Short mmCIF file of C-alpha atoms and ligand atoms in Angstrom, two decimals:
data_model
loop_
_atom_site.label_atom_id
_atom_site.label_comp_id
_atom_site.label_asym_id
_atom_site.label_seq_id
_atom_site.Cartn_x
_atom_site.Cartn_y
_atom_site.Cartn_z
CA MET A 195 -72.20 -102.25 -139.23
CA LYS A 196 -72.52 -101.46 -142.91
CA ALA A 197 -69.92 -102.24 -145.55
CA LEU A 198 -69.62 -101.52 -149.26
CA LYS A 199 -68.90 -104.52 -151.46
CA ILE A 200 -67.35 -103.49 -154.77
CA GLN A 201 -66.30 -105.72 -157.63
CA GLY A 202 -63.62 -103.71 -159.43
CA GLY A 203 -62.40 -103.57 -162.98
CA LYS A 204 -65.60 -102.40 -164.69
CA LYS A 205 -65.53 -99.58 -167.24
CA LEU A 206 -68.12 -96.94 -166.42
CA ASN A 207 -70.36 -95.09 -168.87
CA GLY A 208 -73.21 -92.61 -168.57
CA THR A 209 -74.27 -89.58 -166.56
CA ILE A 210 -73.91 -88.90 -162.84
CA ARG A 211 -76.13 -86.11 -161.53
CA ILE A 212 -74.64 -84.21 -158.61
CA SER A 213 -76.73 -83.57 -155.49
CA GLY A 214 -76.93 -80.47 -153.32
CA ALA A 215 -73.87 -79.63 -151.24
CA LYS A 216 -73.55 -81.37 -147.90
CA ASN A 217 -71.48 -78.58 -146.39
CA SER A 218 -74.06 -75.95 -147.38
CA SER A 219 -77.06 -78.00 -146.29
CA VAL A 220 -75.61 -78.74 -142.86
CA ALA A 221 -75.45 -75.00 -142.19
CA LEU A 222 -78.74 -74.06 -143.89
CA ILE A 223 -80.84 -76.48 -141.81
CA PRO A 224 -79.78 -75.00 -138.43
CA ALA A 225 -79.92 -71.48 -139.92
CA ALA A 226 -83.65 -71.98 -140.56
CA ILE A 227 -84.15 -71.51 -136.80
CA LEU A 228 -83.50 -67.78 -137.28
CA SER A 229 -86.64 -67.28 -139.38
CA ASP A 230 -89.99 -66.33 -137.88
CA ASP A 231 -91.81 -68.05 -140.77
CA SER A 232 -91.42 -71.28 -142.61
CA VAL A 233 -88.57 -71.71 -145.09
CA VAL A 234 -88.27 -74.06 -148.05
CA ILE A 235 -84.81 -75.33 -148.90
CA CYS A 236 -84.58 -77.36 -152.07
CA ASN A 237 -81.85 -79.61 -153.47
CA VAL A 238 -81.00 -80.91 -149.97
CA PRO A 239 -79.13 -84.23 -150.24
CA GLU A 240 -80.59 -87.28 -148.51
CA ILE A 241 -77.59 -88.25 -146.41
CA THR A 242 -77.31 -89.23 -142.77
CA ASP A 243 -75.74 -85.86 -141.84
CA THR A 244 -78.82 -83.93 -142.99
CA ASP A 245 -81.06 -86.51 -141.26
CA ALA A 246 -79.16 -85.98 -138.00
CA LEU A 247 -79.72 -82.21 -138.19
CA SER A 248 -83.43 -82.69 -138.91
CA ASP A 249 -83.53 -84.86 -135.77
CA ILE A 250 -82.11 -81.95 -133.74
CA LEU A 251 -84.73 -79.60 -135.22
CA ASP A 252 -87.45 -82.15 -134.33
CA TYR A 253 -86.10 -82.38 -130.79
CA LEU A 254 -86.23 -78.59 -130.45
CA GLY A 255 -89.87 -78.63 -131.56
CA ALA A 256 -89.63 -77.33 -135.14
CA ASP A 257 -92.06 -78.60 -137.73
CA VAL A 258 -89.90 -80.33 -140.35
CA LYS A 259 -91.29 -81.84 -143.54
CA ARG A 260 -89.20 -83.63 -146.12
CA ALA A 261 -90.59 -83.73 -149.66
CA SER A 262 -88.22 -85.48 -152.10
CA GLU A 263 -85.29 -83.07 -152.50
CA SER A 264 -86.83 -80.28 -150.42
CA ILE A 265 -87.08 -79.65 -146.74
CA ILE A 266 -89.70 -77.33 -145.27
CA ILE A 267 -88.87 -76.01 -141.83
CA ASP A 268 -91.20 -74.03 -139.59
CA SER A 269 -89.33 -72.97 -136.47
CA LYS A 270 -92.07 -70.83 -134.85
CA SER A 271 -92.62 -73.35 -132.06
CA VAL A 272 -88.95 -74.05 -131.32
CA ILE A 273 -88.09 -74.33 -127.62
CA ASN A 274 -84.54 -73.52 -126.67
CA LYS A 275 -83.60 -76.83 -125.02
CA LYS A 276 -80.15 -78.12 -124.14
CA ILE A 277 -78.74 -80.13 -127.09
CA THR A 278 -77.59 -83.44 -125.67
CA VAL A 279 -74.45 -85.47 -126.34
CA GLU A 280 -76.42 -88.10 -128.30
CA LEU A 281 -77.65 -85.45 -130.76
CA SER A 282 -74.55 -83.32 -131.12
CA LYS A 283 -72.00 -86.15 -131.35
CA LYS A 284 -73.48 -87.47 -134.58
CA LEU A 285 -71.83 -84.78 -136.68
CA ARG A 286 -69.50 -81.84 -136.60
CA ALA A 287 -72.00 -79.42 -138.08
CA SER A 288 -74.26 -79.67 -135.04
CA TYR A 289 -72.18 -76.67 -133.91
CA TYR A 290 -74.18 -74.45 -136.28
CA PHE A 291 -77.03 -74.68 -133.76
CA MET A 292 -74.79 -72.62 -131.45
CA GLY A 293 -74.76 -69.61 -133.76
CA ALA A 294 -78.39 -70.04 -134.79
CA LEU A 295 -79.85 -70.47 -131.29
CA LEU A 296 -77.62 -67.73 -129.91
CA GLY A 297 -78.81 -65.42 -132.70
CA ARG A 298 -82.46 -66.17 -131.98
CA PHE A 299 -82.60 -66.70 -128.18
CA LYS A 300 -79.32 -65.11 -126.95
CA HIS A 301 -78.72 -68.34 -125.07
CA VAL A 302 -77.63 -71.87 -126.02
CA GLU A 303 -76.53 -74.97 -124.20
CA MET A 304 -75.03 -77.81 -126.15
CA SER A 305 -72.58 -80.65 -125.87
CA PHE A 306 -69.29 -80.68 -127.82
CA PRO A 307 -69.83 -81.48 -131.52
CA GLY A 308 -68.79 -84.82 -133.07
CA GLY A 309 -67.60 -85.55 -136.62
CA CYS A 310 -64.79 -87.27 -138.53
CA SER A 311 -61.50 -87.77 -136.64
CA ILE A 312 -59.34 -85.87 -139.10
CA GLY A 313 -57.65 -83.58 -136.60
CA SER A 314 -58.15 -81.93 -133.22
CA ARG A 315 -60.91 -79.71 -134.69
CA PRO A 316 -61.10 -76.96 -132.05
CA ILE A 317 -63.90 -74.38 -132.12
CA ASN A 318 -61.99 -71.61 -130.35
CA LEU A 319 -62.55 -69.18 -133.24
CA HIS A 320 -66.32 -69.72 -133.17
CA LEU A 321 -66.35 -69.02 -129.43
CA LYS A 322 -64.04 -66.00 -129.80
CA GLY A 323 -66.51 -64.59 -132.33
CA PHE A 324 -69.50 -65.13 -130.02
CA GLU A 325 -67.60 -63.42 -127.19
CA ALA A 326 -66.80 -60.46 -129.41
CA LEU A 327 -70.55 -60.12 -130.04
CA GLY A 328 -71.11 -59.89 -126.28
CA ALA A 329 -71.72 -63.52 -125.25
CA LYS A 330 -70.27 -65.17 -122.16
CA ILE A 331 -69.10 -68.76 -122.54
CA THR A 332 -69.00 -71.34 -119.77
CA GLU A 333 -67.82 -74.95 -120.17
CA LYS A 334 -69.52 -77.35 -117.78
CA ASP A 335 -69.50 -81.18 -117.85
CA ASP A 336 -68.81 -81.48 -121.60
CA TYR A 337 -71.37 -78.76 -122.38
CA TYR A 338 -70.94 -75.22 -123.62
CA ILE A 339 -73.27 -72.61 -122.20
CA VAL A 340 -73.26 -69.49 -124.35
CA ASP A 341 -75.28 -66.59 -123.03
CA ALA A 342 -75.72 -62.93 -123.93
CA GLU A 343 -77.92 -60.21 -122.53
CA GLU A 344 -77.65 -58.51 -125.86
CA LEU A 345 -75.66 -59.24 -129.04
CA ARG A 346 -73.85 -56.22 -130.45
CA GLY A 347 -72.03 -55.95 -133.78
CA ALA A 348 -68.23 -56.10 -133.59
CA ASN A 349 -65.08 -56.25 -135.69
CA ILE A 350 -63.87 -59.85 -135.64
CA TYR A 351 -60.56 -60.98 -137.12
CA LEU A 352 -60.21 -64.74 -137.66
CA ASP A 353 -56.65 -66.04 -137.11
CA ILE A 354 -57.49 -68.85 -139.56
CA ALA A 355 -59.98 -68.48 -142.42
CA SER A 356 -62.27 -71.10 -140.88
CA VAL A 357 -65.40 -72.17 -142.77
CA GLY A 358 -67.27 -73.15 -139.61
CA ALA A 359 -66.33 -70.04 -137.62
CA THR A 360 -67.23 -67.72 -140.52
CA ILE A 361 -70.70 -69.28 -140.87
CA ASN A 362 -71.36 -69.56 -137.14
CA ILE A 363 -70.46 -65.91 -136.55
CA MET A 364 -72.73 -64.86 -139.46
CA LEU A 365 -75.58 -66.81 -137.84
CA ALA A 366 -75.04 -65.19 -134.45
CA ALA A 367 -74.51 -61.68 -135.87
CA VAL A 368 -77.40 -61.50 -138.29
CA LYS A 369 -79.82 -60.23 -135.63
CA ALA A 370 -77.25 -58.45 -133.45
CA LYS A 371 -77.51 -54.70 -132.92
CA GLY A 372 -75.28 -52.76 -135.30
CA ILE A 373 -72.61 -53.81 -137.75
CA THR A 374 -70.34 -56.86 -137.60
CA ILE A 375 -67.30 -57.18 -139.80
CA ILE A 376 -65.60 -60.56 -140.16
CA ASP A 377 -62.06 -60.11 -141.39
CA ASN A 378 -60.01 -62.95 -142.89
CA ALA A 379 -63.32 -64.72 -143.45
CA ALA A 380 -63.35 -68.02 -145.33
CA LYS A 381 -64.36 -67.68 -149.01
CA GLU A 382 -65.78 -71.14 -149.76
CA PRO A 383 -68.87 -71.25 -152.06
CA GLU A 384 -70.86 -72.78 -149.18
CA ILE A 385 -70.41 -69.52 -147.25
CA VAL A 386 -71.87 -67.54 -150.14
CA ASN A 387 -74.78 -70.00 -150.28
CA VAL A 388 -75.53 -69.56 -146.57
CA ALA A 389 -75.25 -65.74 -146.79
CA THR A 390 -77.66 -65.78 -149.76
CA PHE A 391 -80.13 -67.84 -147.73
CA LEU A 392 -79.94 -65.39 -144.83
CA ASN A 393 -80.33 -62.43 -147.22
CA ASN A 394 -83.35 -64.16 -148.80
CA MET A 395 -84.82 -64.19 -145.27
CA GLY A 396 -84.19 -60.45 -144.93
CA ALA A 397 -80.66 -60.27 -143.52
CA LYS A 398 -78.18 -57.64 -144.65
CA ILE A 399 -74.93 -59.40 -145.46
CA SER A 400 -72.43 -58.24 -148.05
CA GLY A 401 -68.98 -59.43 -149.05
CA ALA A 402 -69.59 -63.20 -148.67
CA GLY A 403 -67.06 -64.94 -150.91
CA THR A 404 -64.41 -62.31 -150.10
CA SER A 405 -62.21 -62.10 -147.02
CA GLU A 406 -64.31 -59.28 -145.49
CA ILE A 407 -67.94 -59.96 -144.67
CA ARG A 408 -70.13 -57.12 -143.42
CA ILE A 409 -73.33 -57.88 -141.53
CA THR A 410 -75.82 -55.19 -140.56
CA GLY A 411 -78.11 -56.60 -137.87
CA VAL A 412 -81.87 -56.77 -138.51
CA ASN A 413 -84.75 -57.36 -136.07
CA LYS A 414 -86.65 -59.95 -138.00
CA LEU A 415 -86.05 -62.68 -140.56
CA SER A 416 -88.92 -64.03 -142.65
CA GLY A 417 -89.75 -67.12 -144.68
CA CYS A 418 -88.10 -67.77 -148.03
CA PHE A 419 -87.38 -70.27 -150.78
CA HIS A 420 -83.75 -71.23 -151.25
CA GLU A 421 -81.73 -73.64 -153.38
CA VAL A 422 -78.62 -75.49 -152.22
CA ILE A 423 -75.64 -75.23 -154.60
CA PRO A 424 -74.30 -78.43 -156.20
CA ASP A 425 -71.83 -80.38 -154.07
CA ARG A 426 -68.37 -79.56 -155.45
CA ILE A 427 -66.75 -82.32 -153.41
CA GLU A 428 -69.20 -84.99 -154.59
CA ALA A 429 -68.67 -83.70 -158.16
CA GLY A 430 -64.89 -83.82 -157.74
CA THR A 431 -65.03 -87.35 -156.32
CA TYR A 432 -67.04 -88.64 -159.29
CA ALA A 433 -64.79 -86.74 -161.71
CA ILE A 434 -61.81 -88.58 -160.18
CA ILE A 435 -63.69 -91.88 -160.53
CA ALA A 436 -64.42 -91.01 -164.18
CA ALA A 437 -60.72 -90.32 -164.79
CA LEU A 438 -59.86 -93.64 -163.12
CA CYS A 439 -62.30 -95.98 -164.83
CA GLY A 440 -64.74 -94.07 -167.02
CA GLN A 441 -65.10 -94.77 -170.72
CA LYS A 442 -67.25 -91.67 -171.13
CA ILE A 443 -68.81 -90.11 -168.04
CA LYS A 444 -70.79 -86.89 -167.79
CA ILE A 445 -70.75 -85.23 -164.37
CA ASP A 446 -73.91 -83.16 -164.54
CA ASN A 447 -75.47 -80.29 -162.58
CA ILE A 448 -72.27 -78.69 -161.34
CA ILE A 449 -70.67 -75.25 -161.10
CA PRO A 450 -67.31 -75.80 -162.85
CA GLU A 451 -65.85 -72.56 -161.40
CA HIS A 452 -66.02 -74.18 -157.95
CA LEU A 453 -63.67 -76.92 -159.12
CA GLU A 454 -60.95 -75.00 -160.94
CA ALA A 455 -58.21 -76.20 -158.58
CA LEU A 456 -59.12 -79.79 -159.50
CA THR A 457 -59.54 -79.27 -163.24
CA SER A 458 -56.23 -77.41 -163.42
CA LYS A 459 -54.53 -80.49 -161.90
CA PHE A 460 -56.45 -82.75 -164.30
CA LYS A 461 -54.99 -80.75 -167.18
CA ASP A 462 -51.45 -81.09 -165.74
CA MET A 463 -51.99 -84.86 -165.62
CA SER A 464 -53.49 -84.89 -169.15
CA VAL A 465 -56.92 -86.14 -168.06
CA ASN A 466 -59.31 -86.07 -171.02
CA ILE A 467 -61.88 -83.52 -169.78
CA GLU A 468 -64.35 -81.25 -171.53
CA ILE A 469 -65.64 -78.50 -169.26
CA GLY A 470 -69.19 -77.39 -170.11
CA SER A 471 -71.32 -74.65 -168.59
CA ASP A 472 -72.74 -77.00 -165.93
CA TYR A 473 -71.02 -80.32 -166.61
CA PHE A 474 -67.75 -82.17 -167.12
CA LEU A 475 -67.38 -84.82 -169.81
CA ILE A 476 -64.49 -87.14 -168.99
CA SER A 477 -63.28 -89.73 -171.49
CA GLU A 478 -60.97 -92.69 -171.15
CA LYS A 479 -57.20 -92.19 -171.06
CA ASP A 480 -54.67 -94.59 -169.62
CA ASN A 481 -51.45 -92.64 -169.43
CA TYR A 482 -51.41 -89.96 -166.75
CA LYS A 483 -48.56 -87.65 -165.78
CA SER A 484 -47.65 -87.30 -162.11
CA THR A 485 -48.25 -83.99 -160.32
CA ASN A 486 -48.10 -82.38 -156.88
CA ILE A 487 -50.95 -80.91 -154.83
CA LYS A 488 -51.08 -78.80 -151.69
CA THR A 489 -54.41 -78.42 -149.91
CA LEU A 490 -55.45 -74.84 -149.24
CA VAL A 491 -58.52 -72.81 -148.37
CA PHE A 492 -60.80 -71.95 -151.32
CA PRO A 493 -59.98 -71.30 -154.15
CA GLY A 494 -56.98 -73.58 -153.49
CA PHE A 495 -57.06 -77.36 -153.80
CA PRO A 496 -59.77 -78.61 -151.39
CA THR A 497 -58.66 -80.83 -148.53
CA ASP A 498 -61.90 -82.79 -148.98
CA LEU A 499 -60.67 -84.02 -152.40
CA GLN A 500 -57.12 -84.75 -151.29
CA GLN A 501 -57.86 -88.35 -150.30
CA PRO A 502 -59.73 -89.40 -153.49
CA PHE A 503 -57.18 -87.51 -155.64
CA THR A 504 -54.35 -89.54 -154.08
CA VAL A 505 -55.87 -92.64 -155.66
CA LEU A 506 -55.68 -91.01 -159.10
CA LEU A 507 -52.01 -90.23 -158.43
CA THR A 508 -51.32 -93.95 -157.84
CA GLN A 509 -52.27 -94.37 -161.53
CA ALA A 510 -49.92 -91.63 -162.78
CA ASN A 511 -46.43 -92.43 -164.03
CA GLY A 512 -43.67 -91.29 -161.66
CA LYS A 513 -43.51 -89.46 -158.35
CA SER A 514 -46.27 -87.21 -157.02
CA ILE A 515 -46.38 -85.31 -153.73
CA VAL A 516 -49.52 -84.48 -151.74
CA GLU A 517 -49.20 -81.88 -148.99
CA GLU A 518 -52.05 -81.57 -146.48
CA THR A 519 -52.11 -78.19 -144.74
CA ILE A 520 -55.64 -78.04 -143.27
CA TRP A 521 -56.11 -81.20 -141.18
CA GLU A 522 -53.30 -82.92 -139.26
CA ASN A 523 -54.85 -86.38 -139.47
CA ARG A 524 -56.00 -86.81 -143.04
CA PHE A 525 -53.68 -89.56 -144.23
CA MET A 526 -55.49 -92.46 -142.62
CA HIS A 527 -56.47 -93.85 -146.01
CA ILE A 528 -52.82 -94.32 -146.97
CA ASP A 529 -52.25 -97.57 -145.01
CA GLU A 530 -55.40 -99.00 -146.56
CA LEU A 531 -54.31 -97.96 -150.08
CA ASN A 532 -50.87 -99.51 -149.52
CA LYS A 533 -52.60 -102.76 -148.49
CA MET A 534 -54.31 -102.65 -151.88
CA GLY A 535 -50.97 -102.36 -153.69
CA ALA A 536 -50.23 -98.61 -153.75
CA ASN A 537 -46.71 -97.33 -153.11
CA ILE A 538 -47.16 -94.32 -150.82
CA LYS A 539 -44.95 -93.07 -147.99
CA VAL A 540 -46.08 -90.47 -145.48
CA ASN A 541 -43.54 -87.99 -144.19
CA GLY A 542 -45.14 -85.49 -141.79
CA THR A 543 -47.65 -83.42 -143.74
CA LYS A 544 -46.58 -84.90 -147.07
CA ALA A 545 -47.41 -88.15 -148.83
CA ILE A 546 -45.10 -89.31 -151.61
CA ILE A 547 -46.78 -91.47 -154.22
CA ILE A 548 -44.88 -93.58 -156.71
CA GLY A 549 -46.95 -94.75 -159.69
CA LYS A 550 -48.20 -96.40 -161.60
CA THR A 551 -49.18 -99.36 -159.43
CA SER A 552 -51.96 -101.84 -160.07
CA LEU A 553 -54.34 -102.22 -157.15
CA HIS A 554 -55.97 -105.39 -155.86
CA SER A 555 -59.00 -106.09 -153.69
CA GLU A 556 -58.75 -106.21 -149.90
CA GLU A 557 -60.82 -105.86 -146.77
CA VAL A 558 -60.30 -102.23 -145.78
CA ILE A 559 -61.70 -99.72 -143.29
CA ALA A 560 -63.13 -96.28 -144.00
CA THR A 561 -61.71 -94.23 -141.13
CA ASP A 562 -63.56 -91.06 -142.16
CA LEU A 563 -65.85 -89.79 -144.91
CA ARG A 564 -63.30 -88.81 -147.57
CA ALA A 565 -60.95 -91.70 -146.67
CA GLY A 566 -63.97 -93.88 -147.45
CA ALA A 567 -64.50 -92.08 -150.76
CA ALA A 568 -60.84 -92.72 -151.62
CA LEU A 569 -61.30 -96.43 -150.92
CA VAL A 570 -64.35 -96.50 -153.22
CA CYS A 571 -62.15 -94.97 -155.98
CA ALA A 572 -59.46 -97.59 -155.33
CA ALA A 573 -61.92 -100.49 -155.18
CA LEU A 574 -63.44 -99.55 -158.54
CA ILE A 575 -60.07 -100.04 -160.30
CA SER A 576 -58.95 -103.08 -158.27
CA GLN A 577 -58.99 -106.64 -159.47
CA GLY A 578 -61.42 -108.70 -157.38
CA THR A 579 -63.99 -107.79 -154.74
CA THR A 580 -63.17 -105.19 -152.09
CA ILE A 581 -65.04 -104.88 -148.81
CA ILE A 582 -65.00 -101.39 -147.26
CA LYS A 583 -65.99 -101.57 -143.62
CA ASN A 584 -67.42 -98.61 -141.64
CA ALA A 585 -69.38 -97.53 -144.72
CA GLU A 586 -71.54 -95.37 -142.44
CA HIS A 587 -68.87 -92.70 -142.82
CA ILE A 588 -69.38 -92.67 -146.59
CA LEU A 589 -73.18 -92.55 -146.35
CA ARG A 590 -72.88 -89.41 -144.22
CA GLY A 591 -71.76 -87.42 -147.26
CA TYR A 592 -72.62 -89.12 -150.57
CA GLU A 593 -76.30 -89.29 -151.51
CA ASP A 594 -77.25 -92.64 -153.04
CA ILE A 595 -73.66 -93.53 -153.90
CA VAL A 596 -74.66 -97.11 -154.67
CA GLY A 597 -77.46 -96.08 -157.07
CA LYS A 598 -75.36 -93.44 -158.82
CA LEU A 599 -72.43 -95.80 -159.44
CA THR A 600 -74.67 -98.74 -160.36
CA ASP A 601 -76.39 -96.59 -163.00
CA VAL A 602 -73.06 -96.07 -164.79
CA GLY A 603 -72.12 -99.74 -164.69
CA ALA A 604 -70.31 -100.33 -161.38
CA LYS A 605 -70.87 -103.48 -159.31
CA ILE A 606 -71.44 -102.08 -155.83
CA GLU A 607 -73.78 -102.94 -152.99
CA ILE A 608 -74.26 -102.20 -149.31
CA ILE A 609 -74.02 -105.22 -147.02
CA GLU A 610 -74.54 -105.63 -143.28
CA ILE A 611 -71.60 -107.25 -141.49
N1 EPU B 1890 -59.71 -74.28 -136.72
C1 EPU B 1890 -59.25 -73.81 -135.51
N2 EPU B 1890 -60.15 -73.22 -134.67
C2 EPU B 1890 -61.47 -73.09 -134.99
C3 EPU B 1890 -61.93 -73.57 -136.23
C4 EPU B 1890 -61.02 -74.17 -137.09
O1 EPU B 1890 -58.08 -73.93 -135.21
O2 EPU B 1890 -62.21 -72.54 -134.17
C5 EPU B 1890 -58.76 -74.92 -137.66
C6 EPU B 1890 -59.10 -76.39 -137.89
O3 EPU B 1890 -58.55 -77.22 -136.87
C7 EPU B 1890 -58.52 -76.63 -139.26
C8 EPU B 1890 -58.69 -75.29 -139.96
O4 EPU B 1890 -58.91 -74.34 -138.94
O5 EPU B 1890 -57.15 -76.93 -139.15
C9 EPU B 1890 -59.85 -75.22 -140.93
O6 EPU B 1890 -61.04 -75.61 -140.29
P1 EPU B 1890 -62.49 -75.09 -140.74
O7 EPU B 1890 -63.12 -74.45 -139.56
O8 EPU B 1890 -62.38 -74.32 -141.99
O9 EPU B 1890 -63.22 -76.47 -141.02
P2 EPU B 1890 -64.69 -76.87 -140.59
O10 EPU B 1890 -65.60 -75.74 -140.74
O11 EPU B 1890 -64.66 -77.62 -139.31
C10 EPU B 1890 -65.44 -77.49 -143.02
C11 EPU B 1890 -66.01 -78.71 -143.67
C12 EPU B 1890 -64.92 -79.75 -143.81
C13 EPU B 1890 -63.76 -79.17 -144.61
C14 EPU B 1890 -63.26 -77.88 -143.96
C15 EPU B 1890 -62.19 -77.18 -144.78
C16 EPU B 1890 -68.27 -78.67 -142.90
C17 EPU B 1890 -69.33 -79.28 -142.06
N3 EPU B 1890 -67.08 -79.23 -142.84
O12 EPU B 1890 -64.99 -77.92 -141.74
O13 EPU B 1890 -65.50 -80.82 -144.54
O14 EPU B 1890 -62.69 -80.10 -144.66
O15 EPU B 1890 -64.36 -76.97 -143.79
O16 EPU B 1890 -62.65 -76.90 -146.05
O17 EPU B 1890 -68.53 -77.73 -143.64
C18 EPU B 1890 -65.82 -83.03 -145.19
O18 EPU B 1890 -66.81 -82.65 -145.84
O19 EPU B 1890 -65.32 -84.18 -145.31
C19 EPU B 1890 -65.18 -82.11 -144.25
C20 EPU B 1890 -64.38 -82.50 -143.27
#
C-alpha cells in the first residue's frame, strides 16, 4: 500500500502547471473506439485512471501508444469482448466503454463499474438513454448485456443532469440513425471537450455546454487530433493549497472561466488572487473570512472541490457551512480532519466548520480521491509529519502530485507501507 508522507509548515513559492483534465480524458480514451482511423489525444494526464482505461483498450485489441503527454489510439482491430470485473472495477469511468462499444458494435457486455465510494452511484440514466435509442438491457451475474439490432435517434430527458449519462448517451447516439436530443443535459466543460472530440472525428453534435444537446447520427467517424482541456479540479485544488500556504504561487495553464464558482468564494473570503487570462496568481494572506458553499452542477460550486475547500474553511475566522447536494457520502474526510485538530460537525448533508483552528500531523486515511486531496491540503499546513494512507486514491487523479508540490517547496514523498 502506498502512503504520502508530508512534513507540514513550509511556505510554498513558484509555478504549478496544470495537467489535462482527468474527467475529460477518461471519456475521450473510450470514445476513440468509435473512430475508424487512429486518433491523437494530447495533454492526457499520466494518472492511474488513464492507465486503467488504456489497459481496457489493450485488452480489446486496440493499438495504443503513449508518447509523453499524448496518446495515439488505433481502434481498427478492436474485438468486442466482454469487459471483465478485474478491468471494469478499477474505475468508474470504465462505463464509457458501454456507450462507445454500443455505438460501434451495437452490442456490449461488461461488469458493473468501480470507482470511489462517495455514494450509491447508480447508472440507471445511462441505461434509460441506451434503451431509448433502441437497446435491450439484460443484467446477468454482475454483468450488463446491452444489445441493439439498430440504434435510432430519440428524445431523451435526463431526470438529473448527470455528467456520465450525458456523455455515454452522446457516445451511443453519435452513429445512430436520425436525430437524438438530450434534454436537461449536464453542462460541465468536460462534456464540451468530449463533444468537440467527436465533432473533430466527423460527428454532428451541437448544443454541448447547454442543457439541450442535439446529435445527428453519422455513418463514419475518422481520425483526428484533439487536445484535452486543463483540469479545473486539479487547478482548484492547487489554488486552495496556494491560499493555505503559498507565499506567491502561480497556477498556470488553466481556463479561469471554468473556476468562477471557486474564485467568487475566494473573493468572499478575501483570498489574495489575481486572475489572468490563463493563470491565477495567489499571494500570502493570513486572515480569511468564513463563507458558505453549496455544491451544484456546473456552473455551480463543484462537488469535487468541496472536500479540499473545507480545509480552507478551517482557516477562516468564524462559522462556515458546506452543503453537499450531489453525493450522499462525501464527508468521509471530516473525521480525519477533526483528528488533525479541525472543529467540524456533520449534520445530514451539511458540515458546519468553526475556524480558525490550527492543525497538527496525524496518521490519516484517504477514503476517496478528493478526500485524499483534502488531507494533502491539511497536511501541508500542519505542524509535524502527516502520513496519508491509501494514497492510491490520490494518484488516480493528480498527475505527479509529489513532483509538482516538491517544485514549489513542499516536503512530500511517496512511501510503501
Ligand atoms: N445519478 C443517478 N443515476 C445515474 C447517474 C447519476 O442517479 O444514472 C446521480 C448520482 O448518483 C449523483 C448525481 O446523479 O448523485 C450526479 O452524478 P453524475 O452522473 O453527474 O456523476 P458521474 O458522471 O458519475 C462525474 C465525475 C465525478 C463528479 C461528478 C459530478 C467522472 C469520471 N466523474 O461523475 O468526479 O463528482 O461527475 O460532477 O467524470 C472525481 O473526479 O473525484 C469525481 C467523483
